[in-house]
């Protein structure tokens, strides 16, 4: 997902992003934005695999903008498919269909967002983390290969805190990051919202969790809902309030909500899972190796 530009987000996918800006459908794909007026919409139908097919009026060969006969929009889940279909049908019903909708579509370059690799502070922290992890792995290898009672005692001491720590990290990653993200993926709905501030986990953390304000499809307003996804703070500048953002919430529990995914949040989650899993696997392997001597 990408940050909102003030327009209503319909669907977001790595292949295409669709929004409604006023009375126009905006489709962004591969660095290009198509502005489609409601007069160009002919038929909106649901397809298999959670996709919505938006058929356009007229002959695409007479006005080739690269869209073809229809636009296919990926969605998140069955609930979201219904929302997209109803919203587009309501938009198409506002005006009569034009004979040649392709001639009304405008095309312009779409500026890409910032790259996923962040600034030097973020990369420096990853280098530090990688160096510490490599040192621990080297130490464990040395202990496992050393035929020395002292080394075995050192191994037991390491495992006494390594395994509980790995289990705690794994539990936190699954229940505070992975499981909520899967819930939002399976039944979440995306609506426009704004940030109302942010909070860090601690004074040393560079990850901030924005607070969100949004209105659900049922008309319920929520404020100060902490985002599931965090944002990497740059240059010691806290995230300001009042920034438009796409909010995905759980219809069964709107207090479970999230801004669009960020590379830093995803990377931290992957590192937590990988570190915990590797520590448990390696700790078990070394224990079996030592006991089999």
Coordinates of C-alpha atoms in Angstrom, one line a residue:
X1 CA 0.0 0.0 0.0
X2 CA 1.0 3.6 -0.5
X3 CA 0.3 6.7 1.3
X4 CA -2.8 8.6 0.5
X5 CA -2.7 11.8 -1.5
X6 CA -6.1 13.0 -0.3
X7 CA -8.0 10.8 -2.7
X8 CA -10.1 7.8 -1.6
X9 CA -8.2 4.6 -1.9
X10 CA -10.0 1.7 -3.6
X11 CA -7.3 -0.9 -3.9
X12 CA -3.5 -1.0 -3.7
X13 CA -1.3 -3.7 -5.1
X14 CA 2.3 -3.9 -6.3
X15 CA 0.9 -4.0 -9.9
X16 CA -1.8 -1.3 -9.7
X17 CA -3.2 1.3 -7.3
X18 CA -6.8 2.7 -7.8
X19 CA -8.3 5.8 -6.1
X20 CA -11.3 8.0 -6.5
X21 CA -10.5 11.7 -6.6
X22 CA -13.7 13.6 -6.6
X23 CA -15.6 12.2 -9.5
X24 CA -12.7 10.5 -11.4
X25 CA -11.1 7.1 -11.1
X26 CA -7.4 7.2 -10.9
X27 CA -5.3 4.1 -11.8
X28 CA -1.6 4.1 -11.2
X29 CA 0.6 1.5 -12.7
X30 CA 4.3 1.3 -13.7
X31 CA 5.0 5.0 -13.2
X32 CA 1.9 6.0 -15.2
X33 CA -1.4 7.5 -14.0
X34 CA -4.7 7.2 -15.9
X35 CA -7.6 9.6 -15.0
X36 CA -10.8 7.9 -16.0
X37 CA -14.1 10.0 -15.8
X38 CA -17.3 8.2 -14.8
X39 CA -18.6 8.6 -18.4
X40 CA -16.0 6.1 -19.5
X41 CA -17.2 3.3 -17.1
X42 CA -19.4 0.7 -18.8
X43 CA -19.6 -2.3 -16.5
X44 CA -18.1 -3.3 -13.2
X45 CA -18.1 -7.0 -12.3
X46 CA -16.4 -9.3 -9.8
X47 CA -13.9 -11.8 -11.1
X48 CA -12.2 -14.8 -9.6
X49 CA -9.2 -14.5 -7.3
X50 CA -10.6 -11.3 -5.6
X51 CA -10.4 -9.1 -8.6
X52 CA -12.7 -6.4 -10.0
X53 CA -13.1 -5.9 -13.8
X54 CA -13.8 -2.3 -14.9
X55 CA -15.0 -2.4 -18.5
X56 CA -14.6 0.9 -20.5
X57 CA -16.8 2.2 -23.2
X58 CA -15.7 2.7 -26.8
X59 CA -13.0 1.1 -28.9
X60 CA -9.6 1.0 -27.2
X61 CA -7.9 0.8 -30.6
X62 CA -9.0 4.4 -31.4
X63 CA -7.5 5.9 -28.3
X64 CA -4.7 3.6 -27.1
X65 CA -3.7 4.6 -23.6
X66 CA -2.4 1.2 -22.6
X67 CA -5.5 0.2 -20.6
X68 CA -7.2 -2.0 -23.2
X69 CA -10.8 -3.0 -23.1
X70 CA -11.0 -3.1 -19.3
X71 CA -9.0 -2.4 -16.1
X72 CA -8.6 -5.2 -13.6
X73 CA -8.1 -4.1 -10.0
X74 CA -6.8 -6.6 -7.4
X75 CA -8.4 -6.5 -3.9
X76 CA -7.6 -7.8 -0.5
X77 CA -10.5 -10.0 0.5
X78 CA -14.1 -10.9 -0.2
X79 CA -15.4 -8.0 1.9
X80 CA -13.2 -5.5 0.1
X81 CA -14.3 -6.9 -3.3
X82 CA -17.9 -6.0 -2.5
X83 CA -16.9 -2.5 -1.3
X84 CA -14.9 -1.8 -4.5
X85 CA -17.7 -3.0 -6.8
X86 CA -20.4 -1.0 -5.0
X87 CA -18.3 2.2 -4.9
X88 CA -17.4 2.0 -8.6
X89 CA -21.0 1.2 -9.6
X90 CA -22.2 4.2 -7.6
X91 CA -19.6 6.4 -9.4
X92 CA -20.7 5.1 -12.8
X93 CA -24.4 5.8 -12.0
X94 CA -23.8 9.5 -11.5
X95 CA -23.7 10.3 -15.2
X96 CA -24.7 8.6 -18.5
X97 CA -22.1 6.5 -20.2
X98 CA -20.3 8.2 -23.1
X99 CA -20.1 6.4 -26.5
X100 CA -16.3 6.6 -26.6
X101 CA -14.9 6.7 -23.0
X102 CA -11.3 6.0 -24.1
X103 CA -11.2 9.4 -25.8
X104 CA -11.9 11.0 -22.4
X105 CA -9.1 9.2 -20.5
X106 CA -6.0 11.3 -19.8
X107 CA -2.5 9.9 -19.2
X108 CA 0.3 11.4 -17.3
X109 CA 3.5 10.3 -15.6
X110 CA 3.1 9.3 -11.9
X111 CA 6.0 10.3 -9.6
X112 CA 7.4 7.3 -7.7
X113 CA 7.7 7.3 -4.0
X114 CA 11.0 7.1 -2.1
X115 CA 13.1 3.9 -2.5
X116 CA 12.7 1.2 0.1
X117 CA 16.3 1.6 1.3
X118 CA 16.4 4.3 3.9
X119 CA 19.1 6.7 5.0
X120 CA 22.5 6.2 6.5
X121 CA 21.3 6.0 10.1
X122 CA 19.0 3.1 9.3
X123 CA 21.8 1.3 7.4
X124 CA 24.2 1.9 10.2
X125 CA 21.9 0.2 12.7
X126 CA 21.6 -2.8 10.4
X127 CA 25.3 -3.1 10.1
X128 CA 25.6 -3.1 13.9
X129 CA 22.9 -5.7 14.2
X130 CA 24.5 -7.9 11.6
X131 CA 28.0 -7.7 13.2
X132 CA 26.6 -8.7 16.6
X133 CA 24.7 -11.6 15.1
X134 CA 27.8 -12.8 13.2
X135 CA 29.9 -12.6 16.4
X136 CA 27.3 -14.7 18.3
X137 CA 27.2 -17.3 15.6
X138 CA 31.0 -17.5 15.5
X139 CA 31.1 -17.9 19.3
X140 CA 28.5 -20.7 19.2
X141 CA 30.4 -22.5 16.4
X142 CA 33.6 -22.4 18.4
X143 CA 31.9 -23.7 21.5
X144 CA 30.3 -26.5 19.6
X145 CA 33.6 -27.6 18.0
X146 CA 35.7 -27.3 21.1
X147 CA 36.3 -30.5 22.9
X148 CA 36.6 -28.9 26.3
X149 CA 34.5 -29.2 29.5
X150 CA 34.8 -25.5 29.9
X151 CA 33.4 -24.9 26.5
X152 CA 30.4 -27.2 27.3
X153 CA 29.8 -25.2 30.5
X154 CA 29.9 -22.0 28.5
X155 CA 27.5 -23.5 26.0
X156 CA 25.1 -24.3 28.8
X157 CA 25.3 -20.8 30.1
X158 CA 24.6 -19.3 26.7
X159 CA 21.6 -21.6 26.0
X160 CA 20.2 -20.8 29.4
X161 CA 19.4 -17.2 28.3
X162 CA 19.5 -17.7 24.5
X163 CA 16.5 -20.0 24.3
X164 CA 14.1 -18.1 26.6
X165 CA 15.1 -14.8 24.8
X166 CA 14.4 -16.4 21.4
X167 CA 11.0 -17.7 22.6
X168 CA 10.1 -14.3 23.9
X169 CA 11.1 -12.6 20.6
X170 CA 9.2 -15.2 18.6
X171 CA 6.0 -14.8 20.7
X172 CA 6.2 -11.0 20.4
X173 CA 6.7 -11.1 16.6
X174 CA 3.8 -13.5 16.0
X175 CA 1.2 -12.0 18.3
X176 CA 2.0 -8.3 17.9
X177 CA 3.0 -8.2 14.2
X178 CA 2.4 -11.3 12.1
X179 CA -1.1 -12.3 13.4
X180 CA -2.6 -8.8 13.3
X181 CA -1.2 -8.3 9.8
X182 CA -2.8 -11.5 8.6
X183 CA -6.2 -10.5 10.2
X184 CA -6.1 -7.2 8.3
X185 CA -5.0 -9.0 5.1
X186 CA -7.9 -11.5 5.4
X187 CA -10.8 -9.1 6.2
X188 CA -9.5 -5.5 6.5
X189 CA -11.1 -2.5 4.7
X190 CA -9.1 0.6 3.7
X191 CA -10.5 4.1 4.2
X192 CA -9.0 7.6 4.2
X193 CA -7.6 8.9 7.4
X194 CA -5.1 11.2 9.0
X195 CA -2.3 10.9 11.6
X196 CA -2.9 12.6 15.0
X197 CA 0.6 12.1 16.5
X198 CA 2.9 9.2 17.2
X199 CA 4.6 7.3 20.0
X200 CA 7.9 5.5 20.4
X201 CA 8.3 2.2 22.2
X202 CA 11.2 3.7 24.2
X203 CA 13.6 6.7 24.2
X204 CA 16.3 4.8 22.3
X205 CA 13.9 3.4 19.6
X206 CA 13.9 5.0 16.1
X207 CA 10.6 3.3 15.3
X208 CA 7.4 5.4 15.8
X209 CA 3.8 4.1 15.9
X210 CA 1.5 6.8 14.4
X211 CA -1.9 7.5 16.0
X212 CA -4.8 7.4 13.4
X213 CA -8.1 9.1 13.0
X214 CA -10.6 7.6 10.5
X215 CA -14.3 6.9 9.8
X216 CA -15.4 3.4 9.1
X217 CA -17.8 2.4 6.3
X218 CA -20.6 2.3 8.9
X219 CA -20.0 5.9 9.8
X220 CA -18.3 5.3 13.2
X221 CA -15.4 7.8 13.9
X222 CA -12.3 6.6 15.7
X223 CA -9.4 8.7 16.9
X224 CA -6.0 8.0 18.6
X225 CA -5.9 4.5 17.3
X226 CA -2.3 3.2 17.3
X227 CA -1.1 1.9 14.0
X228 CA 0.0 -1.7 13.7
X229 CA 2.7 -0.6 11.3
X230 CA 5.6 1.6 12.6
X231 CA 7.5 4.3 10.7
X232 CA 11.2 4.8 10.8
X233 CA 12.0 8.2 12.3
X234 CA 14.5 10.2 10.3
X235 CA 17.0 12.7 11.6
X236 CA 15.4 12.7 15.1
X237 CA 12.3 14.4 13.7
X238 CA 9.0 13.1 15.2
X239 CA 6.2 12.3 12.8
X240 CA 3.9 15.3 12.6
X241 CA 0.1 15.2 12.9
X242 CA -2.4 15.9 10.2
X243 CA -0.8 13.8 7.4
X244 CA -3.4 12.1 5.1
X245 CA -2.9 8.4 5.2
X246 CA -4.7 5.2 4.0
X247 CA -6.0 3.3 7.1
X248 CA -6.8 -0.4 6.9
X249 CA -9.0 -1.5 9.8
X250 CA -10.7 -4.7 11.0
X251 CA -14.5 -4.4 10.6
X252 CA -15.0 -6.7 13.6
X253 CA -12.6 -4.7 15.7
X254 CA -11.8 -1.2 14.3
X255 CA -9.3 -0.6 17.0
X256 CA -7.1 -3.0 15.1
X257 CA -5.9 -0.6 12.3
X258 CA -2.8 0.2 10.4
X259 CA -1.2 2.7 8.1
X260 CA 0.4 1.3 4.9
X261 CA 3.2 -1.1 5.4
X262 CA 6.8 0.3 5.5
X263 CA 10.0 -1.3 4.5
X264 CA 11.6 -0.7 8.0
X265 CA 8.6 -2.3 9.8
X266 CA 8.7 -5.3 7.5
X267 CA 12.4 -5.7 7.8
X268 CA 12.3 -5.6 11.6
X269 CA 9.6 -8.2 11.7
X270 CA 11.6 -10.5 9.4
X271 CA 14.7 -10.1 11.5
X272 CA 12.8 -10.9 14.7
X273 CA 11.4 -14.1 13.2
X274 CA 14.7 -15.1 11.5
X275 CA 16.8 -14.4 14.6
X276 CA 14.4 -16.3 17.0
X277 CA 14.0 -19.2 14.6
X278 CA 17.7 -19.5 13.9
X279 CA 18.6 -19.3 17.6
X280 CA 16.1 -22.0 18.6
X281 CA 17.3 -24.3 15.7
X282 CA 20.9 -23.7 16.4
X283 CA 20.5 -24.1 20.1
X284 CA 18.8 -27.4 19.6
X285 CA 21.4 -28.6 17.1
X286 CA 24.3 -27.8 19.4
X287 CA 22.7 -29.4 22.4
X288 CA 22.1 -32.6 20.5
X289 CA 25.7 -32.5 19.2
X290 CA 27.2 -32.1 22.6
X291 CA 25.0 -34.7 24.2
X292 CA 25.9 -37.2 21.5
X293 CA 29.6 -37.0 22.3

